[in-house]
Amino acid sequence: QVQLVESGGRSVQAGGSLRLSCAASGRAFSSYAMGWFRQSPGKEREFVAAISWNGGTTNYSDSVKGRFTISRDNAKNTAYLQMNNLKPEDTAVYYCAADRLSKDGSSWIGAYDHWGQGTQVTVSS
């Protein structure tokens, strides 16, 4: 079983930066891909970024490409999402998720079988 705990969400002004962290339990963290998703009120949960098991491959949604960076530290069992040049439309609850079957990092929400509880990011204009 994998437990994921996000942290780092808070309120920030447009143009600011935040780094979200996702701490994972268990010794198998380095063997599976990780993803970040977000959900705004009234909207479906959407893909943000994903990273392969070894960090060698990353994948981003068009809306965050060039502004967000996903990374991982397998020695610390932690994944990160660095968010720069934040915009009000980035306001959402951000979730990290583990894909234990694929090593590559998918944008498909159905690939992920373990989820954190979410952390709120609010960007004001």
PDB file of C-alpha atoms in Angstrom:
ATOM      1  CA  GLN A   1       0.000   0.000   0.000  1.00  0.00           C
ATOM      2  CA  VAL A   2       1.214   3.492  -0.843  1.00  0.00           C
ATOM      3  CA  GLN A   3       0.335   6.584   1.131  1.00  0.00           C
ATOM      4  CA  LEU A   4       0.897  10.015  -0.376  1.00  0.00           C
ATOM      5  CA  VAL A   5       0.884  13.314   1.495  1.00  0.00           C
ATOM      6  CA  GLU A   6       1.020  16.644  -0.319  1.00  0.00           C
ATOM      7  CA  SER A   7       2.231  19.889   1.190  1.00  0.00           C
ATOM      8  CA  GLY A   8       3.235  23.369   0.127  1.00  0.00           C
ATOM      9  CA  GLY A   9      -0.043  24.792  -1.066  1.00  0.00           C
ATOM     10  CA  ARG A  10      -0.977  28.312  -0.008  1.00  0.00           C
ATOM     11  CA  SER A  11      -2.234  31.644  -1.296  1.00  0.00           C
ATOM     12  CA  VAL A  12       0.064  33.612  -3.586  1.00  0.00           C
ATOM     13  CA  GLN A  13      -0.210  36.569  -5.934  1.00  0.00           C
ATOM     14  CA  ALA A  14      -0.130  36.208  -9.687  1.00  0.00           C
ATOM     15  CA  GLY A  15       3.398  35.945 -10.981  1.00  0.00           C
ATOM     16  CA  GLY A  16       4.603  34.262  -7.826  1.00  0.00           C
ATOM     17  CA  SER A  17       6.057  30.799  -7.281  1.00  0.00           C
ATOM     18  CA  LEU A  18       5.327  27.782  -5.136  1.00  0.00           C
ATOM     19  CA  ARG A  19       6.840  24.356  -4.707  1.00  0.00           C
ATOM     20  CA  LEU A  20       4.558  21.494  -3.838  1.00  0.00           C
ATOM     21  CA  SER A  21       5.889  18.326  -2.260  1.00  0.00           C
ATOM     22  CA  CYS A  22       4.475  14.819  -2.225  1.00  0.00           C
ATOM     23  CA  ALA A  23       5.903  12.481   0.384  1.00  0.00           C
ATOM     24  CA  ALA A  24       5.355   8.775  -0.233  1.00  0.00           C
ATOM     25  CA  SER A  25       5.458   5.890   2.198  1.00  0.00           C
ATOM     26  CA  GLY A  26       6.959   2.535   1.387  1.00  0.00           C
ATOM     27  CA  ARG A  27      10.178   1.310  -0.165  1.00  0.00           C
ATOM     28  CA  ALA A  28       8.894   0.940  -3.721  1.00  0.00           C
ATOM     29  CA  PHE A  29       8.658   4.644  -4.511  1.00  0.00           C
ATOM     30  CA  SER A  30      11.542   4.498  -6.956  1.00  0.00           C
ATOM     31  CA  SER A  31       9.819   1.805  -8.999  1.00  0.00           C
ATOM     32  CA  TYR A  32       6.733   3.712 -10.159  1.00  0.00           C
ATOM     33  CA  ALA A  33       5.778   6.854 -12.012  1.00  0.00           C
ATOM     34  CA  MET A  34       4.283   9.882 -10.294  1.00  0.00           C
ATOM     35  CA  GLY A  35       1.837  12.486 -11.448  1.00  0.00           C
ATOM     36  CA  TRP A  36       0.287  15.768 -10.387  1.00  0.00           C
ATOM     37  CA  PHE A  37      -3.335  16.618 -11.104  1.00  0.00           C
ATOM     38  CA  ARG A  38      -5.545  19.527 -10.091  1.00  0.00           C
ATOM     39  CA  GLN A  39      -9.211  20.202  -9.615  1.00  0.00           C
ATOM     40  CA  SER A  40     -11.104  23.492  -9.474  1.00  0.00           C
ATOM     41  CA  PRO A  41     -14.655  23.851  -8.157  1.00  0.00           C
ATOM     42  CA  GLY A  42     -17.155  22.629 -10.703  1.00  0.00           C
ATOM     43  CA  LYS A  43     -14.480  21.157 -12.950  1.00  0.00           C
ATOM     44  CA  GLU A  44     -13.133  17.694 -13.514  1.00  0.00           C
ATOM     45  CA  ARG A  45      -9.746  16.704 -12.178  1.00  0.00           C
ATOM     46  CA  GLU A  46      -7.145  17.431 -14.831  1.00  0.00           C
ATOM     47  CA  PHE A  47      -3.619  16.324 -15.590  1.00  0.00           C
ATOM     48  CA  VAL A  48      -0.801  18.727 -14.781  1.00  0.00           C
ATOM     49  CA  ALA A  49       2.491  16.837 -14.981  1.00  0.00           C
ATOM     50  CA  ALA A  50       4.013  13.383 -14.704  1.00  0.00           C
ATOM     51  CA  ILE A  51       7.459  11.927 -14.225  1.00  0.00           C
ATOM     52  CA  SER A  52       8.877   8.499 -14.899  1.00  0.00           C
ATOM     53  CA  TRP A  53      10.235   6.192 -12.213  1.00  0.00           C
ATOM     54  CA  ASN A  54      13.813   7.439 -12.615  1.00  0.00           C
ATOM     55  CA  GLY A  55      13.027  11.050 -13.474  1.00  0.00           C
ATOM     56  CA  GLY A  56      14.278  10.616 -17.015  1.00  0.00           C
ATOM     57  CA  THR A  57      10.985  11.397 -18.700  1.00  0.00           C
ATOM     58  CA  THR A  58       8.551  14.186 -17.912  1.00  0.00           C
ATOM     59  CA  ASN A  59       5.204  15.116 -19.371  1.00  0.00           C
ATOM     60  CA  TYR A  60       3.210  18.362 -18.994  1.00  0.00           C
ATOM     61  CA  SER A  61      -0.156  19.722 -19.910  1.00  0.00           C
ATOM     62  CA  ASP A  62      -0.057  22.545 -22.414  1.00  0.00           C
ATOM     63  CA  SER A  63      -1.448  24.961 -19.848  1.00  0.00           C
ATOM     64  CA  VAL A  64       1.574  24.624 -17.542  1.00  0.00           C
ATOM     65  CA  LYS A  65       4.372  23.788 -19.953  1.00  0.00           C
ATOM     66  CA  GLY A  66       7.249  26.208 -19.524  1.00  0.00           C
ATOM     67  CA  ARG A  67       6.027  27.377 -16.112  1.00  0.00           C
ATOM     68  CA  PHE A  68       5.873  24.199 -13.991  1.00  0.00           C
ATOM     69  CA  THR A  69       8.586  21.622 -13.405  1.00  0.00           C
ATOM     70  CA  ILE A  70       8.053  18.164 -11.968  1.00  0.00           C
ATOM     71  CA  SER A  71      10.916  16.367 -10.272  1.00  0.00           C
ATOM     72  CA  ARG A  72      11.554  13.586  -7.800  1.00  0.00           C
ATOM     73  CA  ASP A  73      14.101  12.531  -5.231  1.00  0.00           C
ATOM     74  CA  ASN A  74      13.921   8.769  -4.872  1.00  0.00           C
ATOM     75  CA  ALA A  75      16.290   8.814  -1.902  1.00  0.00           C
ATOM     76  CA  LYS A  76      13.735  10.944  -0.044  1.00  0.00           C
ATOM     77  CA  ASN A  77      10.624   9.219  -1.405  1.00  0.00           C
ATOM     78  CA  THR A  78       9.372  12.618  -2.520  1.00  0.00           C
ATOM     79  CA  ALA A  79       8.039  14.159  -5.703  1.00  0.00           C
ATOM     80  CA  TYR A  80       7.901  17.887  -6.327  1.00  0.00           C
ATOM     81  CA  LEU A  81       6.055  20.362  -8.472  1.00  0.00           C
ATOM     82  CA  GLN A  82       7.798  23.699  -8.909  1.00  0.00           C
ATOM     83  CA  MET A  83       5.281  26.266 -10.102  1.00  0.00           C
ATOM     84  CA  ASN A  84       6.494  29.590 -11.480  1.00  0.00           C
ATOM     85  CA  ASN A  85       4.699  32.563 -12.994  1.00  0.00           C
ATOM     86  CA  LEU A  86       1.461  31.465 -11.372  1.00  0.00           C
ATOM     87  CA  LYS A  87      -1.821  32.676 -12.826  1.00  0.00           C
ATOM     88  CA  PRO A  88      -5.290  32.975 -11.257  1.00  0.00           C
ATOM     89  CA  GLU A  89      -6.437  30.098 -13.467  1.00  0.00           C
ATOM     90  CA  ASP A  90      -3.924  27.859 -11.660  1.00  0.00           C
ATOM     91  CA  THR A  91      -6.096  28.092  -8.544  1.00  0.00           C
ATOM     92  CA  ALA A  92      -7.124  24.551  -7.602  1.00  0.00           C
ATOM     93  CA  VAL A  93      -6.607  21.688  -5.221  1.00  0.00           C
ATOM     94  CA  TYR A  94      -3.470  19.892  -6.356  1.00  0.00           C
ATOM     95  CA  TYR A  95      -3.160  16.133  -5.962  1.00  0.00           C
ATOM     96  CA  CYS A  96      -0.203  13.845  -6.381  1.00  0.00           C
ATOM     97  CA  ALA A  97      -0.752  10.311  -7.543  1.00  0.00           C
ATOM     98  CA  ALA A  98       1.200   7.111  -8.030  1.00  0.00           C
ATOM     99  CA  ASP A  99       1.090   4.904 -11.114  1.00  0.00           C
ATOM    100  CA  ARG A 100       2.425   1.580  -9.924  1.00  0.00           C
ATOM    101  CA  LEU A 101       1.929  -0.278 -13.201  1.00  0.00           C
ATOM    102  CA  SER A 102       3.630   2.048 -15.632  1.00  0.00           C
ATOM    103  CA  LYS A 103       7.125   3.402 -15.256  1.00  0.00           C
ATOM    104  CA  ASP A 104       6.800   6.205 -17.800  1.00  0.00           C
ATOM    105  CA  GLY A 105       4.375   8.767 -16.351  1.00  0.00           C
ATOM    106  CA  SER A 106       0.992   8.935 -18.050  1.00  0.00           C
ATOM    107  CA  SER A 107      -1.368  11.877 -18.533  1.00  0.00           C
ATOM    108  CA  TRP A 108      -4.337   9.511 -18.232  1.00  0.00           C
ATOM    109  CA  ILE A 109      -6.005   9.797 -14.845  1.00  0.00           C
ATOM    110  CA  GLY A 110      -7.060   6.153 -14.963  1.00  0.00           C
ATOM    111  CA  ALA A 111      -3.444   5.011 -14.819  1.00  0.00           C
ATOM    112  CA  TYR A 112      -3.068   6.206 -11.233  1.00  0.00           C
ATOM    113  CA  ASP A 113      -4.162   3.990  -8.392  1.00  0.00           C
ATOM    114  CA  HIS A 114      -3.047   5.874  -5.306  1.00  0.00           C
ATOM    115  CA  TRP A 115      -3.817   9.480  -4.469  1.00  0.00           C
ATOM    116  CA  GLY A 116      -2.950  12.019  -1.840  1.00  0.00           C
ATOM    117  CA  GLN A 117      -5.491  14.146  -0.015  1.00  0.00           C
ATOM    118  CA  GLY A 118      -4.691  17.310  -1.956  1.00  0.00           C
ATOM    119  CA  THR A 119      -3.267  20.729  -1.144  1.00  0.00           C
ATOM    120  CA  GLN A 120      -4.961  24.030  -1.965  1.00  0.00           C
ATOM    121  CA  VAL A 121      -3.252  26.556  -4.208  1.00  0.00           C
ATOM    122  CA  THR A 122      -4.908  29.954  -4.551  1.00  0.00           C
ATOM    123  CA  VAL A 123      -3.545  32.564  -6.942  1.00  0.00           C
ATOM    124  CA  SER A 124      -4.919  36.090  -6.665  1.00  0.00           C
ATOM    125  CA  SER A 125      -4.682  38.736  -9.351  1.00  0.00           C
TER     126      SER A 125
END
